[in-house]
C-alpha atoms as a PDB file:
ATOM      1  CA  MET A   1      -0.225  -0.082   0.006  1.00  0.00           C
ATOM      2  CA  GLU A   2       2.889   2.047   0.683  1.00  0.00           C
ATOM      3  CA  ASP A   3       3.738   1.760  -3.081  1.00  0.00           C
ATOM      4  CA  GLN A   4       0.443   2.659  -4.090  1.00  0.00           C
ATOM      5  CA  GLU A   5       0.845   5.548  -2.757  1.00  0.00           C
ATOM      6  CA  LYS A   6       3.798   6.556  -3.761  1.00  0.00           C
ATOM      7  CA  ILE A   7       2.874   6.035  -7.606  1.00  0.00           C
ATOM      8  CA  THR A   8       0.234   8.021  -6.789  1.00  0.00           C
ATOM      9  CA  GLN A   9       2.300  10.921  -5.818  1.00  0.00           C
ATOM     10  CA  ASP A  10       4.191  10.229  -8.393  1.00  0.00           C
ATOM     11  CA  GLN A  11       1.271  10.341 -10.359  1.00  0.00           C
ATOM     12  CA  ASN A  12       0.444  14.040  -9.041  1.00  0.00           C
ATOM     13  CA  GLN A  13       3.761  15.087  -9.091  1.00  0.00           C
ATOM     14  CA  ALA A  14       4.208  14.683 -12.542  1.00  0.00           C
ATOM     15  CA  LYS A  15       1.220  16.154 -12.922  1.00  0.00           C
ATOM     16  CA  ASP A  16       1.856  19.243 -11.565  1.00  0.00           C
ATOM     17  CA  LYS A  17       4.730  19.921 -13.110  1.00  0.00           C
ATOM     18  CA  PRO A  18       5.300  20.064 -16.768  1.00  0.00           C
ATOM     19  CA  LYS A  19       6.406  17.587 -19.123  1.00  0.00           C
ATOM     20  CA  ASP A  20       9.940  18.604 -20.420  1.00  0.00           C
ATOM     21  CA  ASN A  21       7.828  18.454 -24.092  1.00  0.00           C
ATOM     22  CA  ASP A  22       5.163  20.962 -23.237  1.00  0.00           C
ATOM     23  CA  VAL A  23       7.572  23.628 -21.862  1.00  0.00           C
ATOM     24  CA  HIS A  24       9.664  23.107 -25.150  1.00  0.00           C
ATOM     25  CA  SER A  25       6.812  22.934 -26.929  1.00  0.00           C
ATOM     26  CA  GLU A  26       5.277  26.534 -25.454  1.00  0.00           C
ATOM     27  CA  ALA A  27       8.676  27.703 -25.669  1.00  0.00           C
ATOM     28  CA  ASP A  28       8.653  26.643 -29.860  1.00  0.00           C
ATOM     29  CA  LYS A  29       5.358  27.850 -29.969  1.00  0.00           C
ATOM     30  CA  LYS A  30       6.487  31.342 -28.561  1.00  0.00           C
ATOM     31  CA  GLN A  31       9.488  31.414 -30.530  1.00  0.00           C
ATOM     32  CA  ASP A  32       7.294  31.276 -33.372  1.00  0.00           C
ATOM     33  CA  LYS A  33       5.051  34.043 -32.600  1.00  0.00           C
ATOM     34  CA  VAL A  34       8.151  35.908 -32.001  1.00  0.00           C
ATOM     35  CA  GLU A  35       9.766  34.717 -35.361  1.00  0.00           C
ATOM     36  CA  THR A  36       6.512  34.552 -37.906  1.00  0.00           C
ATOM     37  CA  LYS A  37       5.990  38.968 -35.807  1.00  0.00           C
ATOM     38  CA  THR A  38       9.646  39.738 -37.134  1.00  0.00           C
ATOM     39  CA  GLU A  39       9.096  38.552 -40.636  1.00  0.00           C
ATOM     40  CA  ASP A  40       6.088  40.147 -40.276  1.00  0.00           C
ATOM     41  CA  VAL A  41       7.735  43.244 -39.537  1.00  0.00           C
ATOM     42  CA  VAL A  42      10.476  42.837 -42.151  1.00  0.00           C
ATOM     43  CA  SER A  43       8.363  42.519 -44.471  1.00  0.00           C
ATOM     44  CA  LYS A  44       6.551  45.640 -44.059  1.00  0.00           C
ATOM     45  CA  LEU A  45       9.793  47.160 -43.331  1.00  0.00           C
ATOM     46  CA  LYS A  46      11.074  45.708 -46.777  1.00  0.00           C
ATOM     47  CA  ASP A  47       7.649  46.857 -48.379  1.00  0.00           C
ATOM     48  CA  ARG A  48       7.748  50.773 -47.693  1.00  0.00           C
ATOM     49  CA  LEU A  49      12.145  50.462 -48.090  1.00  0.00           C
ATOM     50  CA  ASN A  50      10.605  49.338 -51.721  1.00  0.00           C
ATOM     51  CA  LYS A  51       7.883  51.965 -51.871  1.00  0.00           C
ATOM     52  CA  LYS A  52      10.649  54.516 -51.103  1.00  0.00           C
ATOM     53  CA  THR A  53      13.137  53.220 -53.310  1.00  0.00           C
ATOM     54  CA  ALA A  54      10.298  53.676 -56.140  1.00  0.00           C
ATOM     55  CA  GLU A  55       9.481  57.115 -55.071  1.00  0.00           C
ATOM     56  CA  ASN A  56      13.255  58.333 -54.651  1.00  0.00           C
ATOM     57  CA  SER A  57      14.168  56.926 -57.499  1.00  0.00           C
ATOM     58  CA  SER A  58      10.321  59.402 -58.815  1.00  0.00           C
ATOM     59  CA  LEU A  59      11.847  62.378 -57.965  1.00  0.00           C
ATOM     60  CA  ALA A  60      15.364  61.203 -59.101  1.00  0.00           C
ATOM     61  CA  ASP A  61      13.924  61.037 -62.776  1.00  0.00           C
ATOM     62  CA  GLN A  62      11.262  64.023 -62.228  1.00  0.00           C
ATOM     63  CA  VAL A  63      14.498  65.785 -60.676  1.00  0.00           C
ATOM     64  CA  ALA A  64      16.466  65.157 -64.028  1.00  0.00           C
ATOM     65  CA  ASP A  65      14.127  65.708 -66.788  1.00  0.00           C
ATOM     66  CA  LEU A  66      13.265  69.461 -64.522  1.00  0.00           C
ATOM     67  CA  ARG A  67      17.270  69.726 -65.191  1.00  0.00           C
ATOM     68  CA  VAL A  68      17.130  69.303 -68.709  1.00  0.00           C
ATOM     69  CA  GLN A  69      14.456  71.786 -69.090  1.00  0.00           C
ATOM     70  CA  LEU A  70      16.190  74.345 -67.238  1.00  0.00           C
ATOM     71  CA  GLN A  71      18.706  73.821 -69.700  1.00  0.00           C
ATOM     72  CA  LYS A  72      16.581  74.210 -72.744  1.00  0.00           C
ATOM     73  CA  PHE A  73      15.070  77.501 -70.889  1.00  0.00           C
ATOM     74  CA  THR A  74      18.475  78.542 -70.469  1.00  0.00           C
ATOM     75  CA  GLN A  75      19.895  78.315 -73.717  1.00  0.00           C
ATOM     76  CA  GLN A  76      16.690  80.373 -74.253  1.00  0.00           C
ATOM     77  CA  ASP A  77      17.059  82.624 -72.256  1.00  0.00           C
ATOM     78  CA  LYS A  78      20.649  82.980 -73.612  1.00  0.00           C
ATOM     79  CA  ALA A  79      19.667  82.987 -77.587  1.00  0.00           C
ATOM     80  CA  ASN A  80      16.657  85.294 -76.240  1.00  0.00           C
ATOM     81  CA  ASP A  81      18.994  87.891 -74.808  1.00  0.00           C
ATOM     82  CA  GLU A  82      21.306  87.456 -78.370  1.00  0.00           C
ATOM     83  CA  GLN A  83      18.433  88.446 -80.171  1.00  0.00           C
ATOM     84  CA  ALA A  84      17.386  91.204 -77.948  1.00  0.00           C
ATOM     85  CA  SER A  85      21.431  92.434 -78.823  1.00  0.00           C
ATOM     86  CA  GLU A  86      21.421  91.991 -82.059  1.00  0.00           C
ATOM     87  CA  LEU A  87      17.498  93.732 -82.407  1.00  0.00           C
ATOM     88  CA  ASP A  88      19.355  96.629 -80.061  1.00  0.00           C
ATOM     89  CA  GLU A  89      22.580  96.640 -81.995  1.00  0.00           C
ATOM     90  CA  ALA A  90      19.504  97.258 -85.373  1.00  0.00           C
ATOM     91  CA  LYS A  91      17.852  99.930 -84.118  1.00  0.00           C
ATOM     92  CA  LYS A  92      21.330 101.669 -82.549  1.00  0.00           C
ATOM     93  CA  GLN A  93      22.580 101.163 -87.050  1.00  0.00           C
ATOM     94  CA  LEU A  94      18.843 102.218 -87.898  1.00  0.00           C
ATOM     95  CA  GLU A  95      18.824 105.235 -85.728  1.00  0.00           C
ATOM     96  CA  ALA A  96      22.440 106.235 -86.974  1.00  0.00           C
ATOM     97  CA  LEU A  97      20.757 106.392 -89.925  1.00  0.00           C
ATOM     98  CA  GLN A  98      18.068 108.022 -89.967  1.00  0.00           C
ATOM     99  CA  LEU A  99      20.333 110.605 -88.385  1.00  0.00           C
ATOM    100  CA  GLU A 100      22.724 110.957 -91.007  1.00  0.00           C
ATOM    101  CA  ASN A 101      20.033 110.276 -93.811  1.00  0.00           C
ATOM    102  CA  GLN A 102      17.893 113.592 -91.763  1.00  0.00           C
ATOM    103  CA  ARG A 103      20.907 115.581 -91.924  1.00  0.00           C
ATOM    104  CA  ILE A 104      21.719 115.369 -95.825  1.00  0.00           C
ATOM    105  CA  LYS A 105      18.124 116.351 -95.979  1.00  0.00           C
ATOM    106  CA  ALA A 106      18.373 118.942 -94.054  1.00  0.00           C
ATOM    107  CA  SER A 107      21.895 120.337 -95.900  1.00  0.00           C
ATOM    108  CA  ARG A 108      20.139 120.362 -99.438  1.00  0.00           C
ATOM    109  CA  GLN A 109      17.288 122.339 -98.097  1.00  0.00           C
ATOM    110  CA  VAL A 110      19.807 124.753 -96.440  1.00  0.00           C
ATOM    111  CA  GLU A 111      21.798 124.569 -99.383  1.00  0.00           C
ATOM    112  CA  LYS A 112      18.406 125.512-101.259  1.00  0.00           C
ATOM    113  CA  ASP A 113      17.441 128.310 -98.762  1.00  0.00           C
ATOM    114  CA  LEU A 114      20.794 130.046 -99.134  1.00  0.00           C
ATOM    115  CA  GLN A 115      20.444 130.135-103.024  1.00  0.00           C
ATOM    116  CA  ASP A 116      17.206 131.517-102.783  1.00  0.00           C
ATOM    117  CA  ALA A 117      18.203 134.221-100.654  1.00  0.00           C
ATOM    118  CA  GLY A 118      20.994 134.851-103.358  1.00  0.00           C
ATOM    119  CA  LEU A 119      23.548 133.728-100.495  1.00  0.00           C
ATOM    120  CA  LEU A 120      25.281 130.305-103.146  1.00  0.00           C
ATOM    121  CA  SER A 121      28.393 131.635-101.821  1.00  0.00           C
ATOM    122  CA  TYR A 122      28.175 131.399 -97.935  1.00  0.00           C
ATOM    123  CA  SER A 123      26.610 127.418 -98.811  1.00  0.00           C
ATOM    124  CA  SER A 124      30.119 125.725 -98.196  1.00  0.00           C
ATOM    125  CA  ASP A 125      30.411 122.308 -96.153  1.00  0.00           C
ATOM    126  CA  GLY A 126      31.539 124.271 -92.770  1.00  0.00           C
ATOM    127  CA  ILE A 127      28.303 127.045 -93.153  1.00  0.00           C
ATOM    128  CA  LEU A 128      26.196 123.699 -93.978  1.00  0.00           C
ATOM    129  CA  GLU A 129      27.383 121.900 -90.930  1.00  0.00           C
ATOM    130  CA  MET A 130      27.525 124.592 -88.878  1.00  0.00           C
ATOM    131  CA  LEU A 131      23.690 125.140 -89.670  1.00  0.00           C
ATOM    132  CA  VAL A 132      21.667 122.064 -89.177  1.00  0.00           C
ATOM    133  CA  GLY A 133      20.831 120.977 -86.512  1.00  0.00           C
ATOM    134  CA  ASP A 134      19.094 118.538 -84.430  1.00  0.00           C
ATOM    135  CA  THR A 135      15.827 118.746 -85.573  1.00  0.00           C
ATOM    136  CA  ASP A 136      13.898 120.297 -88.660  1.00  0.00           C
ATOM    137  CA  LYS A 137      13.148 124.001 -86.033  1.00  0.00           C
ATOM    138  CA  VAL A 138      17.016 124.659 -85.289  1.00  0.00           C
ATOM    139  CA  THR A 139      17.569 124.396 -88.582  1.00  0.00           C
ATOM    140  CA  THR A 140      15.471 126.547 -89.794  1.00  0.00           C
ATOM    141  CA  GLN A 141      15.739 128.724 -87.011  1.00  0.00           C
ATOM    142  CA  ARG A 142      19.787 128.935 -87.528  1.00  0.00           C
ATOM    143  CA  THR A 143      19.311 129.162 -91.220  1.00  0.00           C
ATOM    144  CA  MET A 144      16.608 132.416 -91.059  1.00  0.00           C
ATOM    145  CA  ALA A 145      19.227 133.248 -88.331  1.00  0.00           C
ATOM    146  CA  PHE A 146      22.666 133.402 -91.232  1.00  0.00           C
ATOM    147  CA  ILE A 147      20.748 134.490 -93.721  1.00  0.00           C
ATOM    148  CA  LYS A 148      19.787 137.517 -92.021  1.00  0.00           C
ATOM    149  CA  PHE A 149      23.189 138.424 -90.280  1.00  0.00           C
ATOM    150  CA  ALA A 150      24.878 137.485 -94.320  1.00  0.00           C
ATOM    151  CA  GLN A 151      22.215 139.966 -95.722  1.00  0.00           C
ATOM    152  CA  SER A 152      22.681 143.106 -93.175  1.00  0.00           C
ATOM    153  CA  LEU A 153      27.199 142.551 -93.664  1.00  0.00           C
ATOM    154  CA  GLU A 154      26.626 142.619 -97.633  1.00  0.00           C
ATOM    155  CA  THR A 155      24.112 145.513 -97.113  1.00  0.00           C
ATOM    156  CA  GLY A 156      26.791 147.411 -95.278  1.00  0.00           C
ATOM    157  CA  ILE A 157      29.621 146.800 -97.306  1.00  0.00           C
ATOM    158  CA  ARG A 158      27.864 147.646-100.189  1.00  0.00           C
ATOM    159  CA  LYS A 159      26.396 150.824 -98.577  1.00  0.00           C
ATOM    160  CA  GLU A 160      30.120 151.146 -97.207  1.00  0.00           C
ATOM    161  CA  TYR A 161      31.370 150.582-100.807  1.00  0.00           C
ATOM    162  CA  HIS A 162      29.142 153.541-102.688  1.00  0.00           C
ATOM    163  CA  THR A 163      29.692 156.267 -99.808  1.00  0.00           C
ATOM    164  CA  GLY A 164      33.362 155.811-100.369  1.00  0.00           C
ATOM    165  CA  HIS A 165      35.634 159.226-101.530  1.00  0.00           C
ATOM    166  CA  THR A 166      36.692 159.771-104.917  1.00  0.00           C
ATOM    167  CA  PRO A 167      40.121 161.203-105.147  1.00  0.00           C
ATOM    168  CA  ARG A 168      40.352 164.871-104.327  1.00  0.00           C
ATOM    169  CA  THR A 169      43.359 166.068-107.484  1.00  0.00           C
ATOM    170  CA  SER A 170      43.742 168.094-109.745  1.00  0.00           C
ATOM    171  CA  GLY A 171      44.933 165.538-112.411  1.00  0.00           C
ATOM    172  CA  LYS A 172      48.344 165.778-111.065  1.00  0.00           C
ATOM    173  CA  ALA A 173      50.003 162.519-109.431  1.00  0.00           C
ATOM    174  CA  SER A 174      50.672 163.326-105.508  1.00  0.00           C
ATOM    175  CA  LEU A 175      53.005 160.800-105.634  1.00  0.00           C
ATOM    176  CA  THR A 176      55.804 159.811-108.279  1.00  0.00           C
ATOM    177  CA  ARG A 177      55.273 156.066-109.643  1.00  0.00           C
ATOM    178  CA  ASP A 178      58.174 155.415-107.698  1.00  0.00           C
ATOM    179  CA  GLU A 179      57.503 156.640-104.741  1.00  0.00           C
ATOM    180  CA  ILE A 180      53.836 154.009-104.649  1.00  0.00           C
ATOM    181  CA  ASN A 181      56.466 151.065-105.955  1.00  0.00           C
ATOM    182  CA  LYS A 182      58.591 151.509-103.027  1.00  0.00           C
ATOM    183  CA  ILE A 183      55.454 151.488-100.342  1.00  0.00           C
ATOM    184  CA  ALA A 184      56.457 148.462 -98.578  1.00  0.00           C
ATOM    185  CA  ASP A 185      52.601 146.988 -97.912  1.00  0.00           C
ATOM    186  CA  PRO A 186      50.835 146.224-100.155  1.00  0.00           C
ATOM    187  CA  ALA A 187      47.888 147.405 -99.339  1.00  0.00           C
ATOM    188  CA  LYS A 188      49.041 150.897 -99.079  1.00  0.00           C
ATOM    189  CA  ARG A 189      50.655 150.247-102.504  1.00  0.00           C
ATOM    190  CA  LEU A 190      46.933 148.956-103.597  1.00  0.00           C
ATOM    191  CA  GLU A 191      45.819 152.547-102.180  1.00  0.00           C
ATOM    192  CA  ALA A 192      47.805 154.477-103.502  1.00  0.00           C
ATOM    193  CA  ILE A 193      47.795 153.149-106.961  1.00  0.00           C
ATOM    194  CA  LYS A 194      44.114 153.241-107.042  1.00  0.00           C
ATOM    195  CA  ASN A 195      44.259 156.862-106.081  1.00  0.00           C
ATOM    196  CA  ASN A 196      46.903 157.679-108.094  1.00  0.00           C
ATOM    197  CA  LEU A 197      45.805 155.688-111.715  1.00  0.00           C
ATOM    198  CA  SER A 198      46.544 158.668-113.738  1.00  0.00           C
ATOM    199  CA  LEU A 199      50.085 157.139-113.582  1.00  0.00           C
ATOM    200  CA  TYR A 200      49.403 153.741-114.816  1.00  0.00           C
ATOM    201  CA  ASN A 201      47.734 154.991-117.938  1.00  0.00           C
END
């Protein structure tokens, strides 16, 4: 009977003690759960990493496309700047040619105005350049002022010429030919000849 009790106690103890297989199987189950969770996490991380890699690749492609477009725009801007520069240069040349053409027309008009006023002898290049201005109004004002000046000058010269004195000699020369020829100053000598023309007839 004692043996029987001992067997019963051993059985009860065996029931209370977990079996080694049961301990291992619970640990294995826990380990399997941890591994499954780890695999799920790793799988999710891989998925996220693949998505991010795809997004980054897509962004890199977009950046490359934008760089190409920027380079095209930069080249177009350079071409536009060159065209604008050429256009500005052409405009400057056109303005210079128009100004030169305007000055030529103005010079012809001034020359005609001087001819109409009987002052064609004054139409040298220096006078024309002096009279021609940047605008027609300035050119006209200068031309009219010059014509008035030249006409008043000619009128003054004519008056002086007409009011000149005639020599008061009684037919006799006041100087001899030898005396006139000895005058060193050519202007005075000519004046003496003019006053004594009777000596040279």
